[in-house]
Amino acid sequence: MLHQSITRGSHGVKFRADGAAFLGLSLLCGLAGGFLGVVSQNAGPFHALSHGLLLDLFVLIPAFLGGMGRLVLPGELTTLPGLMVRFDRLAFLMLFVGALSAICGARESVAFVTALTLWGLGTTLLALSTIVKCLECRVVRFRDLSPFAWSQLLASLGLIVVAPVFMAGLLHDLVAGHASFASVQYWLSKLQVPVLALVVQLALGAIANLVAFHSTRLKITLPALMAVPGLVVPIVWAHGITVPGLSDDWLLGIGVALPSFGIMALICASLWRRSFALTAALSWSFPALLMLSAGWVLSLFPTRPEAFHSAMLFGAVFALFGCYYRWQEQIPSIAAPHWLGRVHLVAMGVSALAMMPLLPSLQRCGEIGMIVSLFCVAALGARALMPRQALSEASVVKADFS
């Protein structure tokens, strides 16, 4: 049985424009970052830094917290206070301007400082809004919160730790007279560990939400494991900024890899013990788990560090799409046809295989798969907007008739 609480009462939930806006922003940042990554091979370090800022900071965190969080959480929680809705929209504005600044930084390096600062402020507002949602708007006990809600809450708490620390460090470096480009480059590299920990935790939370955990012990164990990469790693990282602590490799191994494999084991054990229907959402979850596992294996080959990073990000993207397909399955009017989901999954799978260092011959196929995947995403977005368009047209007809 699949987990049924991902969107309780979701047949009555309307399309959330805020969530769609964050997902659209993430998609645009991903396209811009990918383009700048190709250009940076011949252009120089400024384009490369713009590529890193967009893909590492402006894609997955806003997509999981701002996009899927605003689509899925309303089905589990009560009505959100209006102030938090304003926080969401202000956060979107900051992230949008920050993404534009990251793109402009390819020509004017001072814009990188603006991009990093706005990302910190925007994610802080997004995290505060999510924390209020999960704490003040819940209608069940903490142990009965879904894995998705737990992942959103813990990742938001982690961001509240990370964002002020790195913004204070960036300000300190700039006041001390350090070059803006070097300062942004340094802090982007320092953010790799906590951001990766939060992304992995959010991805595993989205996957775990598809599985039914009936045991009280499992309901307690799962959030406890999520808390390690979601909250403990940011705290240890923040402590290590000023006081020497664990190296990044140890922090990733102990704080992210071990609890991640524990969460994966719980998911696999729950799937093994119960029957389930292989829906589109669950079909995306299997390659997500495979890519996340492969990422840790690739980390053992230090000659290709980018392969580890790409595998982890691809795994998170698979989990994100699985979460989206699960959400839209609850609303028949926007549910994608099965063939579209299969084509999308195969295209993304080919793109992921082309990224593997052992299969360089598939690079051209990977580019084609990514293009097909983008068309599928566009089709999903068009279907999601259809109910709003139909509603607007109905209102116009009614007005003309009266």
Coordinates of C-alpha atoms in Angstrom, one line a residue:
M1 CA 0.0 0.0 0.0
L2 CA 1.2 3.5 -0.8
H3 CA 1.2 6.2 1.8
Q4 CA -2.1 7.9 1.5
S5 CA -1.5 11.1 3.6
I6 CA 0.6 12.9 1.1
T7 CA -2.4 15.1 0.1
R8 CA -5.3 14.3 2.5
G9 CA -8.4 15.5 0.9
S10 CA -6.4 16.4 -2.2
H11 CA -9.3 15.9 -4.6
G12 CA -10.6 19.2 -3.3
V13 CA -7.2 20.9 -3.3
K14 CA -6.9 23.5 -6.1
F15 CA -3.7 24.2 -8.0
R16 CA -1.4 26.3 -5.8
A17 CA 0.1 29.2 -7.8
D18 CA 2.8 29.8 -5.2
G19 CA 4.1 26.2 -5.6
A20 CA 4.0 26.4 -9.4
A21 CA 6.0 29.7 -9.3
F22 CA 8.8 28.1 -7.2
L23 CA 8.9 25.1 -9.5
G24 CA 9.0 27.3 -12.6
L25 CA 11.8 29.4 -11.0
S26 CA 13.8 26.2 -10.3
L27 CA 13.3 25.0 -13.9
L28 CA 14.5 28.3 -15.3
C29 CA 17.5 28.3 -13.0
G30 CA 18.3 24.8 -14.0
L31 CA 18.2 25.6 -17.7
A32 CA 20.3 28.8 -17.2
G33 CA 22.8 27.0 -15.1
G34 CA 23.2 24.2 -17.6
F35 CA 23.7 26.7 -20.4
L36 CA 26.3 28.6 -18.4
G37 CA 28.0 25.3 -17.6
V38 CA 28.5 24.6 -21.3
V39 CA 29.6 28.1 -22.0
S40 CA 32.0 28.2 -19.0
Q41 CA 34.2 25.5 -20.7
N42 CA 35.5 28.3 -23.0
A43 CA 34.5 31.5 -21.2
G44 CA 36.3 31.4 -17.8
P45 CA 35.7 31.3 -14.1
F46 CA 32.9 33.9 -13.9
H47 CA 30.6 31.8 -16.0
A48 CA 31.6 28.7 -14.0
L49 CA 30.8 30.4 -10.7
S50 CA 27.4 31.6 -12.1
H51 CA 26.8 28.0 -13.1
G52 CA 27.6 26.7 -9.7
L53 CA 25.4 29.2 -7.8
L54 CA 22.4 28.5 -10.0
L55 CA 22.5 24.7 -9.9
D56 CA 23.7 24.3 -6.3
L57 CA 21.5 26.9 -4.6
F58 CA 18.6 28.0 -6.8
V59 CA 17.2 24.7 -8.1
L60 CA 16.6 21.9 -5.6
I61 CA 16.1 23.8 -2.3
P62 CA 13.5 26.2 -3.7
A63 CA 11.9 23.3 -5.7
F64 CA 11.5 21.0 -2.6
L65 CA 10.6 23.6 0.0
G66 CA 8.9 26.3 -2.1
G67 CA 7.5 24.1 -4.9
M68 CA 6.4 20.7 -3.6
G69 CA 6.1 22.1 0.0
R70 CA 3.4 24.5 -1.1
L71 CA 1.6 21.9 -3.2
V72 CA 1.6 19.0 -0.8
L73 CA 1.6 20.5 2.7
P74 CA -1.8 22.3 2.3
G75 CA -3.4 18.8 2.0
E76 CA -2.0 17.8 5.4
L77 CA -2.3 21.0 7.5
T78 CA -4.9 23.6 8.4
T79 CA -5.3 27.0 6.8
L80 CA -2.0 29.0 6.8
P81 CA -2.0 32.5 8.3
G82 CA -1.9 35.3 5.7
L83 CA 1.4 36.6 7.0
M84 CA 3.1 33.3 6.1
V85 CA 1.7 33.5 2.6
R86 CA 3.3 37.0 2.3
F87 CA 6.6 35.5 3.5
D88 CA 6.4 32.9 0.7
R89 CA 5.9 35.5 -1.9
L90 CA 8.6 37.8 -0.6
A91 CA 10.9 34.7 -0.5
F92 CA 10.0 34.0 -4.2
L93 CA 10.8 37.6 -5.1
M94 CA 14.2 37.5 -3.4
L95 CA 15.1 34.2 -4.9
F96 CA 14.0 35.4 -8.4
V97 CA 16.1 38.5 -8.1
G98 CA 19.0 36.5 -6.7
A99 CA 18.9 34.1 -9.6
L100 CA 19.0 37.1 -12.0
S101 CA 22.0 38.4 -10.1
A102 CA 23.7 35.1 -10.4
I103 CA 23.3 35.2 -14.1
C104 CA 24.5 38.8 -14.3
G105 CA 27.5 37.9 -12.3
A106 CA 28.9 36.2 -15.4
R107 CA 29.6 39.7 -16.6
E108 CA 29.8 41.7 -13.3
S109 CA 31.3 39.8 -10.4
V110 CA 29.8 42.1 -7.8
A111 CA 26.4 40.7 -8.6
F112 CA 27.5 37.4 -7.1
V113 CA 27.4 38.9 -3.7
T114 CA 23.8 40.1 -4.2
A115 CA 22.9 36.6 -5.5
L116 CA 24.3 34.8 -2.5
T117 CA 22.8 37.3 0.0
L118 CA 19.4 37.2 -1.6
W119 CA 19.5 33.4 -1.6
G120 CA 20.2 33.4 2.2
L121 CA 17.4 35.9 2.9
G122 CA 14.9 34.1 0.6
T123 CA 15.6 30.7 2.0
T124 CA 15.3 32.0 5.5
L125 CA 11.9 33.4 4.9
L126 CA 10.9 30.2 3.1
A127 CA 12.1 28.2 6.1
L128 CA 10.3 30.3 8.6
S129 CA 7.1 29.9 6.7
T130 CA 7.5 26.1 6.5
I131 CA 8.3 25.9 10.2
V132 CA 5.1 27.8 11.1
K133 CA 3.1 25.5 8.7
C134 CA 4.4 22.3 10.3
L135 CA 4.2 23.4 13.9
E136 CA 1.2 25.7 14.1
C137 CA -1.1 24.3 11.4
R138 CA -0.8 20.6 12.1
V139 CA -3.9 18.6 13.0
V140 CA -2.2 15.5 14.2
R141 CA 0.4 14.5 16.8
F142 CA 4.0 14.9 15.9
R143 CA 4.6 11.2 15.5
D144 CA 1.7 11.0 13.0
L145 CA 3.2 13.7 10.7
S146 CA 4.0 12.3 7.3
P147 CA 7.7 11.7 6.3
F148 CA 7.3 14.5 3.8
A149 CA 6.2 17.0 6.5
W150 CA 9.1 15.9 8.8
S151 CA 11.6 16.4 6.0
Q152 CA 10.3 19.9 5.3
L153 CA 10.4 20.8 9.0
L154 CA 13.9 19.5 9.6
A155 CA 15.3 21.0 6.4
S156 CA 13.8 24.3 7.3
L157 CA 15.4 24.2 10.8
G158 CA 18.7 23.3 9.2
L159 CA 18.4 26.3 6.9
I160 CA 17.8 28.6 9.8
V161 CA 21.2 27.5 11.1
V162 CA 23.1 27.7 7.8
A163 CA 21.8 30.9 6.3
P164 CA 22.8 33.4 9.1
V165 CA 26.2 31.8 9.5
F166 CA 27.3 32.0 5.9
M167 CA 25.8 35.5 5.5
A168 CA 27.7 36.7 8.5
G169 CA 30.9 35.1 7.2
L170 CA 30.4 36.6 3.8
L171 CA 29.9 40.1 5.3
H172 CA 33.0 39.6 7.5
D173 CA 35.1 38.8 4.5
L174 CA 33.8 41.8 2.5
V175 CA 34.3 44.2 5.3
A176 CA 37.9 42.8 5.7
G177 CA 38.6 43.9 2.2
H178 CA 38.6 40.5 0.4
A179 CA 37.7 40.4 -3.3
S180 CA 34.0 39.8 -3.9
F181 CA 34.6 37.0 -6.4
A182 CA 37.0 35.1 -4.1
S183 CA 34.6 35.5 -1.1
V184 CA 31.6 34.2 -3.0
Q185 CA 33.6 31.3 -4.5
Y186 CA 34.9 30.4 -1.0
W187 CA 31.4 30.4 0.6
L188 CA 29.8 28.5 -2.2
S189 CA 32.4 25.8 -1.7
K190 CA 31.7 25.9 2.1
L191 CA 28.0 25.5 1.5
Q192 CA 28.4 22.3 -0.5
V193 CA 28.2 20.0 2.5
P194 CA 25.1 21.4 4.4
V195 CA 23.2 22.1 1.1
L196 CA 23.8 18.5 -0.1
A197 CA 22.8 17.1 3.3
L198 CA 19.5 19.1 3.2
V199 CA 18.8 18.1 -0.4
V200 CA 19.4 14.4 0.3
Q201 CA 17.2 14.6 3.4
L202 CA 14.4 16.3 1.4
A203 CA 14.7 13.7 -1.4
L204 CA 14.5 10.8 1.0
G205 CA 11.6 12.4 2.8
A206 CA 9.7 12.6 -0.5
I207 CA 10.4 9.0 -1.3
A208 CA 9.5 7.8 2.2
N209 CA 6.1 9.5 1.9
L210 CA 5.1 7.0 -0.7
V211 CA 5.5 4.1 1.7
A212 CA 3.1 3.2 4.6
F213 CA 4.9 3.1 8.0
H214 CA 2.3 1.7 10.4
S215 CA 4.6 0.8 13.2
T216 CA 5.0 3.5 15.9
R217 CA 8.7 2.5 16.3
L218 CA 9.3 3.2 12.6
K219 CA 7.3 6.5 12.8
I220 CA 9.8 7.6 15.5
T221 CA 12.9 6.1 13.9
L222 CA 12.5 7.7 10.5
P223 CA 12.4 11.3 11.7
A224 CA 15.3 10.6 14.1
L225 CA 17.4 9.5 11.1
M226 CA 16.2 12.5 9.1
A227 CA 17.3 14.8 11.9
V228 CA 21.0 13.9 11.5
P229 CA 21.5 15.3 8.0
G230 CA 18.7 17.8 8.4
L231 CA 19.7 19.4 11.7
V232 CA 22.9 17.9 13.2
V233 CA 25.0 18.3 10.1
P234 CA 24.2 22.1 9.8
I235 CA 24.9 22.6 13.5
V236 CA 28.3 20.8 13.3
W237 CA 29.1 22.6 10.0
A238 CA 28.3 26.0 11.6
H239 CA 30.5 25.1 14.6
G240 CA 33.3 24.1 12.2
I241 CA 33.2 27.5 10.5
T242 CA 34.8 29.2 13.5
V243 CA 36.2 26.2 15.5
P244 CA 38.0 23.4 13.7
G245 CA 35.8 20.4 13.6
L246 CA 35.1 17.3 11.4
S247 CA 36.5 17.4 7.9
D248 CA 34.0 17.6 5.0
D249 CA 34.6 13.9 4.1
W250 CA 33.9 12.7 7.7
L251 CA 30.8 15.0 8.0
L252 CA 29.4 13.6 4.7
G253 CA 30.2 10.0 5.6
I254 CA 28.9 10.1 9.2
G255 CA 26.3 12.8 9.0
V256 CA 24.8 12.1 5.6
A257 CA 25.7 8.7 4.2
L258 CA 25.0 6.6 7.3
P259 CA 21.6 8.0 8.1
S260 CA 20.7 8.0 4.4
F261 CA 21.4 4.3 4.0
G262 CA 19.4 3.8 7.2
I263 CA 16.4 5.6 5.7
M264 CA 16.8 3.7 2.5
A265 CA 16.8 0.4 4.4
L266 CA 13.6 1.3 6.2
I267 CA 11.9 2.2 2.9
C268 CA 13.1 -1.1 1.3
A269 CA 12.0 -3.1 4.3
S270 CA 8.5 -1.6 4.3
L271 CA 8.1 -2.2 0.5
W272 CA 9.3 -5.8 0.9
R273 CA 6.8 -6.6 3.7
R274 CA 3.7 -5.2 1.9
S275 CA 2.2 -5.4 -1.6
F276 CA 2.1 -2.2 -3.6
A277 CA 0.9 -0.9 -7.0
L278 CA 3.7 0.3 -9.3
T279 CA 2.4 3.8 -9.9
A280 CA 4.2 6.5 -11.8
A281 CA 5.3 8.1 -8.5
L282 CA 6.9 4.9 -7.2
S283 CA 8.5 4.2 -10.6
W284 CA 10.4 7.5 -10.1
S285 CA 11.4 6.5 -6.6
F286 CA 13.4 3.4 -7.5
P287 CA 15.9 5.2 -9.8
A288 CA 16.1 8.0 -7.2
L289 CA 17.3 5.5 -4.6
L290 CA 19.6 3.9 -7.1
M291 CA 21.2 7.3 -8.0
L292 CA 21.6 8.4 -4.4
S293 CA 23.3 5.1 -3.6
A294 CA 25.5 5.3 -6.7
G295 CA 26.6 8.8 -5.7
W296 CA 28.2 7.4 -2.5
V297 CA 29.9 4.7 -4.5
L298 CA 31.3 7.3 -7.0
S299 CA 32.6 9.4 -4.1
L300 CA 35.2 6.6 -3.6
F301 CA 36.8 7.6 -6.9
P302 CA 38.4 11.0 -6.1
T303 CA 39.5 11.5 -9.7
R304 CA 35.9 12.3 -10.7
P305 CA 34.4 14.4 -7.9
E306 CA 31.8 15.9 -10.2
A307 CA 30.4 12.5 -10.9
F308 CA 29.4 12.1 -7.2
H309 CA 27.8 15.6 -7.2
S310 CA 25.9 14.9 -10.4
A311 CA 24.6 11.5 -9.2
M312 CA 23.3 13.0 -5.9
L313 CA 21.6 15.8 -7.7
F314 CA 20.1 13.5 -10.3
G315 CA 18.8 11.3 -7.5
A316 CA 17.2 14.3 -5.8
V317 CA 15.6 15.3 -9.1
F318 CA 14.1 11.8 -9.6
A319 CA 12.7 12.1 -6.1
L320 CA 11.3 15.5 -6.8
F321 CA 9.5 14.3 -10.0
G322 CA 8.2 11.3 -8.1
C323 CA 6.7 13.6 -5.4
Y324 CA 5.1 15.7 -8.2
Y325 CA 3.6 12.8 -10.0
R326 CA 2.2 11.5 -6.7
W327 CA 0.6 15.0 -6.0
Q328 CA -0.9 15.4 -9.4
E329 CA -2.3 11.8 -9.3
Q330 CA -4.7 13.0 -6.6
I331 CA -6.3 15.5 -8.9
P332 CA -7.7 13.7 -12.0
S333 CA -8.2 16.9 -14.0
I334 CA -4.5 17.5 -14.2
A335 CA -3.1 13.9 -13.9
A336 CA -0.7 13.2 -16.7
P337 CA -1.4 10.2 -19.0
H338 CA 0.6 7.1 -18.3
W339 CA 2.5 7.3 -21.6
L340 CA 3.8 10.7 -20.8
G341 CA 5.1 9.6 -17.4
R342 CA 6.9 6.6 -19.0
V343 CA 8.5 8.7 -21.8
H344 CA 9.6 11.2 -19.1
L345 CA 11.1 8.5 -16.9
V346 CA 13.0 6.8 -19.8
A347 CA 14.3 10.2 -21.0
M348 CA 15.6 11.1 -17.5
G349 CA 17.1 7.6 -17.1
V350 CA 19.1 8.0 -20.3
S351 CA 20.3 11.4 -19.2
A352 CA 21.4 10.0 -15.9
L353 CA 23.3 7.1 -17.5
A354 CA 25.1 9.5 -19.9
M355 CA 26.4 11.3 -16.8
M356 CA 28.1 8.2 -15.5
P357 CA 31.9 8.2 -16.0
L358 CA 31.9 4.6 -17.3
L359 CA 29.6 5.4 -20.2
P360 CA 31.0 8.4 -22.1
S361 CA 29.7 7.1 -25.4
L362 CA 26.1 7.9 -24.3
Q363 CA 26.7 11.7 -24.1
R364 CA 24.8 12.5 -27.2
C365 CA 21.9 10.2 -26.2
G366 CA 21.9 12.0 -22.8
E367 CA 21.5 15.4 -24.5
I368 CA 18.6 14.1 -26.5
G369 CA 17.1 12.6 -23.4
M370 CA 17.3 15.9 -21.5
I371 CA 15.6 17.7 -24.4
V372 CA 12.8 15.1 -24.4
S373 CA 12.5 15.5 -20.6
L374 CA 12.2 19.3 -20.9
F375 CA 9.3 18.8 -23.3
C376 CA 7.6 16.4 -20.8
V377 CA 8.0 19.0 -18.1
A378 CA 6.4 21.6 -20.3
A379 CA 3.5 19.2 -20.9
L380 CA 3.1 18.7 -17.2
G381 CA 3.1 22.4 -16.5
A382 CA 0.5 23.0 -19.3
R383 CA -1.8 20.3 -17.8
A384 CA -1.4 21.8 -14.4
L385 CA -2.5 25.2 -15.7
M386 CA -5.5 23.8 -17.6
P387 CA -8.0 23.9 -14.6
R388 CA -7.2 27.6 -13.9
Q389 CA -7.7 28.5 -17.6
A390 CA -11.0 26.6 -17.7
L391 CA -12.2 28.3 -14.6
S392 CA -11.3 31.7 -16.0
E393 CA -13.1 31.0 -19.3
A394 CA -16.2 29.8 -17.3
S395 CA -16.2 33.1 -15.3
V396 CA -16.0 35.2 -18.5
V397 CA -18.9 33.2 -20.1
K398 CA -21.0 33.6 -16.9
A399 CA -20.3 37.4 -16.9
D400 CA -21.2 37.8 -20.5
F401 CA -24.5 35.8 -20.0
S402 CA -25.5 38.0 -17.1

